[in-house]
PDB file of C-alpha atoms in Angstrom:
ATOM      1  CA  UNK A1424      -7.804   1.790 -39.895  1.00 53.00           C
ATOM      2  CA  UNK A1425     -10.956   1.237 -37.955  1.00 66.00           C
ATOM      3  CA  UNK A1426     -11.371   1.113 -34.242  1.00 70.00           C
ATOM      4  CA  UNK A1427     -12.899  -2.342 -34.557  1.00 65.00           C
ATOM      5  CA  UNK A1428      -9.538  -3.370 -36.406  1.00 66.00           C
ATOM      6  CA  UNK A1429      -7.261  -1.838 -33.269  1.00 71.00           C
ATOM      7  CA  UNK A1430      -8.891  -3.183 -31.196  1.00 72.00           C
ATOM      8  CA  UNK A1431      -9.222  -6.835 -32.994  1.00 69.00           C
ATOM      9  CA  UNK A1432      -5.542  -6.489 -33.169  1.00 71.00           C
ATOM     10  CA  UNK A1433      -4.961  -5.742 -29.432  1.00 72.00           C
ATOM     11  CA  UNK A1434      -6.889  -8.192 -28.446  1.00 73.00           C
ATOM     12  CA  UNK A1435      -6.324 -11.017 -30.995  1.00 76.00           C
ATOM     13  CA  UNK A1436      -2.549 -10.402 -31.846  1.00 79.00           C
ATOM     14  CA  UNK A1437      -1.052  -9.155 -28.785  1.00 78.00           C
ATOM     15  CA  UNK A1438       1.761 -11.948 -28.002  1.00 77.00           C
ATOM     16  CA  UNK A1439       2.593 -10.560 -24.884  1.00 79.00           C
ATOM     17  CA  UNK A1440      -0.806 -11.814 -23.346  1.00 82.00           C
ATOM     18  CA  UNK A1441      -1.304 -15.593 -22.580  1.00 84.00           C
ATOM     19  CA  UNK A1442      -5.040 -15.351 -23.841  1.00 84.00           C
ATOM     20  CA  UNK A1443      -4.085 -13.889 -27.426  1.00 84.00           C
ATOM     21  CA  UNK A1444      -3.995 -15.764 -30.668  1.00 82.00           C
ATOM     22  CA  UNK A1445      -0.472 -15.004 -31.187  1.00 83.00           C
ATOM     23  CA  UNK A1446       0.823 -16.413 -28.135  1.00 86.00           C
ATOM     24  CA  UNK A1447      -1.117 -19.801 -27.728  1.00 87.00           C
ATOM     25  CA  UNK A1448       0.381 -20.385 -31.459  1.00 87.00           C
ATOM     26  CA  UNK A1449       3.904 -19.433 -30.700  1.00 89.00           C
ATOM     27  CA  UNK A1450       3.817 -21.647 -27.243  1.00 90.00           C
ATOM     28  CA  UNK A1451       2.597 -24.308 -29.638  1.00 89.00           C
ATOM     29  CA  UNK A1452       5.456 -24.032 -31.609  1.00 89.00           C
ATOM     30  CA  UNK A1453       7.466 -24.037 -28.708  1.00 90.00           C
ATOM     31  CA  UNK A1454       6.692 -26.837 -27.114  1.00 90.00           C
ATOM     32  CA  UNK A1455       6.902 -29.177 -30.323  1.00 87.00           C
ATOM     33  CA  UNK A1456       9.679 -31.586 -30.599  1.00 89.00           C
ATOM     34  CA  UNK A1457      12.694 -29.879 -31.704  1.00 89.00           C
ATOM     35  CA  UNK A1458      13.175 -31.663 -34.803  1.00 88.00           C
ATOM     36  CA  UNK A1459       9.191 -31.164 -35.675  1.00 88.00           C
ATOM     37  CA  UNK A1460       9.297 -27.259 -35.232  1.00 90.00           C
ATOM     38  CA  UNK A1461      10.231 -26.502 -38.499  1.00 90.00           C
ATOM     39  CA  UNK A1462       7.105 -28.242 -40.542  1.00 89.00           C
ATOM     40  CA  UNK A1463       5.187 -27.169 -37.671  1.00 86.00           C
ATOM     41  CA  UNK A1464       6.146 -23.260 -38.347  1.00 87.00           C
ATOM     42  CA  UNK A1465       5.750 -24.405 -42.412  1.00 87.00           C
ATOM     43  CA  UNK A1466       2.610 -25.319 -42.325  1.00 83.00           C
ATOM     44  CA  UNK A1467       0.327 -24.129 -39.394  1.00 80.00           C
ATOM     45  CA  UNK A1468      -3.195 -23.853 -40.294  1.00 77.00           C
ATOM     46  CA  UNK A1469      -5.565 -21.043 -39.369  1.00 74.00           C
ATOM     47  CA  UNK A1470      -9.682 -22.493 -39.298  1.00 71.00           C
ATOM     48  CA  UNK A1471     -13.052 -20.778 -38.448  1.00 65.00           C
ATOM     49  CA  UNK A1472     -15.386 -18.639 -40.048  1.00 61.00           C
ATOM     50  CA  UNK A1473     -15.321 -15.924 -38.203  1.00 64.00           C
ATOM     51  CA  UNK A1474     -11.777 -15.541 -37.563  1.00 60.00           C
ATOM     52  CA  UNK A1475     -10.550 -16.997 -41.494  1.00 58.00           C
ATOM     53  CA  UNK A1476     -13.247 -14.647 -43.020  1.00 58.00           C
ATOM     54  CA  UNK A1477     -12.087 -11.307 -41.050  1.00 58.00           C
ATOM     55  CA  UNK A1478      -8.959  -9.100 -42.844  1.00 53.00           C
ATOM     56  CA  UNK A1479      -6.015 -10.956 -43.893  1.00 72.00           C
ATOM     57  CA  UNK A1480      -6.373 -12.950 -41.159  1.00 75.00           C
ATOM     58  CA  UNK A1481      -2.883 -14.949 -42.252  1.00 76.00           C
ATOM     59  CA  UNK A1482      -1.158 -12.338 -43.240  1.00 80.00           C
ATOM     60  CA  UNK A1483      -1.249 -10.173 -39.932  1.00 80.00           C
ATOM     61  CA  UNK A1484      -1.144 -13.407 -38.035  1.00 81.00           C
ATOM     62  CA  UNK A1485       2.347 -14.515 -40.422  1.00 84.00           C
ATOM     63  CA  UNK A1486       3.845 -10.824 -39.241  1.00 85.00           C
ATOM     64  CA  UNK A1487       2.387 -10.626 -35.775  1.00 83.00           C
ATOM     65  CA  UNK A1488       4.254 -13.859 -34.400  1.00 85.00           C
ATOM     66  CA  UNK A1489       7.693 -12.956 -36.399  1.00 86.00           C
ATOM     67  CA  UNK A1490       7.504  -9.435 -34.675  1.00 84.00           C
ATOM     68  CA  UNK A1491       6.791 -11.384 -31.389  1.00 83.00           C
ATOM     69  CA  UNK A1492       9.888 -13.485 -32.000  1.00 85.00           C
ATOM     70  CA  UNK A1493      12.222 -10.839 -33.111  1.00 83.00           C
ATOM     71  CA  UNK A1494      10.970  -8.454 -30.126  1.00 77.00           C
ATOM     72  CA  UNK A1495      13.318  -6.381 -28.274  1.00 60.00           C
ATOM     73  CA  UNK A1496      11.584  -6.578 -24.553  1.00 60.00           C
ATOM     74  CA  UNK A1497      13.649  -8.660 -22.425  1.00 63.00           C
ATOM     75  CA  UNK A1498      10.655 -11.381 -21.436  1.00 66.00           C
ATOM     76  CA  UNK A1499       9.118 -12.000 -24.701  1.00 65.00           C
ATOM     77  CA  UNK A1500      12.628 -12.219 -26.645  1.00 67.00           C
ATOM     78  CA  UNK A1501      13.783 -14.788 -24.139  1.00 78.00           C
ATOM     79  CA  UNK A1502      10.642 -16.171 -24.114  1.00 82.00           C
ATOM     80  CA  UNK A1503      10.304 -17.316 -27.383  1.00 84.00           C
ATOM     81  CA  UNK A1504      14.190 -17.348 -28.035  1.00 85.00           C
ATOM     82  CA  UNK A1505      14.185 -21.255 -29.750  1.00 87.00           C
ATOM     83  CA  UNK A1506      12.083 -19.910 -31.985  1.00 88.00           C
ATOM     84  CA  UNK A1507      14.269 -17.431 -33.527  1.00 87.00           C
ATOM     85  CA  UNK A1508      15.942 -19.103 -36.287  1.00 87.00           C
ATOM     86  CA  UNK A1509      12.941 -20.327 -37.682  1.00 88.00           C
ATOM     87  CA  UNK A1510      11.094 -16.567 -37.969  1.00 84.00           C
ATOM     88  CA  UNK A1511      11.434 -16.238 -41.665  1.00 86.00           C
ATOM     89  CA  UNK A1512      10.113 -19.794 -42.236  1.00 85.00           C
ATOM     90  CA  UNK A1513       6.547 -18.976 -40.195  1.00 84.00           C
ATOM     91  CA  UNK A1514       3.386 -19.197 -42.892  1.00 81.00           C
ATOM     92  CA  UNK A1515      -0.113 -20.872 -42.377  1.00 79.00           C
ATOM     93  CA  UNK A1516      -0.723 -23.763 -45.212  1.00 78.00           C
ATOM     94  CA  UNK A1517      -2.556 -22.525 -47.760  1.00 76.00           C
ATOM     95  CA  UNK A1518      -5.767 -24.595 -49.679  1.00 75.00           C
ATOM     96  CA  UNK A1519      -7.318 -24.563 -52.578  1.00 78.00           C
ATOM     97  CA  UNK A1520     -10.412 -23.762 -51.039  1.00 75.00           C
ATOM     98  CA  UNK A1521     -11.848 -21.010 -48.748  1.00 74.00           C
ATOM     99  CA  UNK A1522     -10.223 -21.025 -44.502  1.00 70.00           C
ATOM    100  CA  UNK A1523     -13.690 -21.006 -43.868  1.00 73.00           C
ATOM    101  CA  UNK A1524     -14.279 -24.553 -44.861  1.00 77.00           C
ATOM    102  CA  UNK A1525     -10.786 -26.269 -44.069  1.00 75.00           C
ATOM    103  CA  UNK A1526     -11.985 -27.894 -40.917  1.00 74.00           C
ATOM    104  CA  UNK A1527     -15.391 -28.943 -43.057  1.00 79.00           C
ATOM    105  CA  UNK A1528     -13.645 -30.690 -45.314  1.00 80.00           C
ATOM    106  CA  UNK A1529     -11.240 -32.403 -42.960  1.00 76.00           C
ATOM    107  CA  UNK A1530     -13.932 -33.483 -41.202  1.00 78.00           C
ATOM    108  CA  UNK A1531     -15.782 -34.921 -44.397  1.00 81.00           C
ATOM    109  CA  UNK A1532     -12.624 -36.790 -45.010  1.00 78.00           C
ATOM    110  CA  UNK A1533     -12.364 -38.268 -41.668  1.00 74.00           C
ATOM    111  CA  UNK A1534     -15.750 -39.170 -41.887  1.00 76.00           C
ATOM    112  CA  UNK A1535     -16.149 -40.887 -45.014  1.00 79.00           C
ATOM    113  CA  UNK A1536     -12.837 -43.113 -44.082  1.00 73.00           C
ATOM    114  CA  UNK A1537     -13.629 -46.644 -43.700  1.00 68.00           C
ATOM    115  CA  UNK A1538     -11.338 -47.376 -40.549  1.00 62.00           C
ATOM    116  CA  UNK A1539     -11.401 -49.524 -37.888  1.00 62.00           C
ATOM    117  CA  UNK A1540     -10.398 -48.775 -34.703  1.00 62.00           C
ATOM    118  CA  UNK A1541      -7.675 -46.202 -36.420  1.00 60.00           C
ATOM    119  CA  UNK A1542      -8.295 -42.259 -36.879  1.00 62.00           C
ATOM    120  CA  UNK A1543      -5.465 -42.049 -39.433  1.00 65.00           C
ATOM    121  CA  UNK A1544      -3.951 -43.051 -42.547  1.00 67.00           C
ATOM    122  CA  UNK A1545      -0.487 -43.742 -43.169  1.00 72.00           C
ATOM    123  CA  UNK A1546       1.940 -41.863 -45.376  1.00 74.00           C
ATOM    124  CA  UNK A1547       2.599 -45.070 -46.985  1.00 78.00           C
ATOM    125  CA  UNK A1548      -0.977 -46.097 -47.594  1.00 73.00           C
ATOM    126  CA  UNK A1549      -2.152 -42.847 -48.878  1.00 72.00           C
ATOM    127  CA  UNK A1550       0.459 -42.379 -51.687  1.00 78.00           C
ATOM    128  CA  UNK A1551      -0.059 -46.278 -52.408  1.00 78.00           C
ATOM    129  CA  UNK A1552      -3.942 -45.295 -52.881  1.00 69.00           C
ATOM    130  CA  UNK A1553      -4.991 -48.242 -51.121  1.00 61.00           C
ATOM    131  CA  UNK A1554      -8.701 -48.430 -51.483  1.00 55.00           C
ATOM    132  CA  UNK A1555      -9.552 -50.503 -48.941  1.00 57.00           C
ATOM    133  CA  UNK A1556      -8.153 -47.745 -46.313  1.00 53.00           C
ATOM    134  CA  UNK A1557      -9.185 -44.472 -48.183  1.00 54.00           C
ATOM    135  CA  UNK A1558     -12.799 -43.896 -49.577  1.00 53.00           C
ATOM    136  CA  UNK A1559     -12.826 -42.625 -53.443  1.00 50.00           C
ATOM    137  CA  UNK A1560     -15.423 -39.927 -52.496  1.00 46.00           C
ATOM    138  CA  UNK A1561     -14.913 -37.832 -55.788  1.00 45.00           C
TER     139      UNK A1561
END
């Protein structure tokens, strides 16, 4: 293990620290609706080049919050308490293309809808493949 890896993982990983990685995503989690948590903890998603292209950026992430969750210290096992039952569950959403690009290509998407005034497509219109909502870009 490299020093630049220790200390990536201190700095990045370290739920204990408000600025960290780990913790803004597990106070995230937190303060979704209750009933939303679970899809939320399903299928986060980790973007960025630098940060997507580095180690198994997932993977340590994926281990790094459950560790934070099932921690022993008194503040940071209270803290994150609600979160508990869902520990095992916790996994970014994977693509079919690189992390790298996934905030490219969601940003293609958006920008080739035809929408007016909305930012969003229904559930309902997307599996119904309305074309007059959603652009056949292929």
């Amino acid at each position: 293990v490299s020093v630049i890896d220790e200390v990536w993982d201190e700095v990045a990983f370290d739920s204990r620290d408000p600025n960290s990685i780990s913790y803004c995503v597990l106070e995230t989690m937190k303060s979704c609706p209750v009933d939303l948590r679970r899809k939320f903890c399903q299928n986060f998603v980790i973007v960025g080049g630098g940060l997507a292209s580095l180690t198994p950026v997932a993977d340590t992430m994926t281990e790094k919050l459950r560790q934070a969750v099932r921690g022993t210290e008194g503040e940071m096992r209270s803290r994150f308490e609600c979160l508990r039952g869902l520990v095992d569950e916790m996994k970014p959403r994977e693509f079919r293309f690189a992390r790298n690009l996934v905030s490219w290509v969601g940003g293609s998407i958006m920008g080739t809808m035809e929408l007016k005034g909305q930012k969003w497509v229904t559930r309902e219109a997307w599996l119904s493949g309305n074309k007059r909502k959603i652009c056949d870009w292929t």
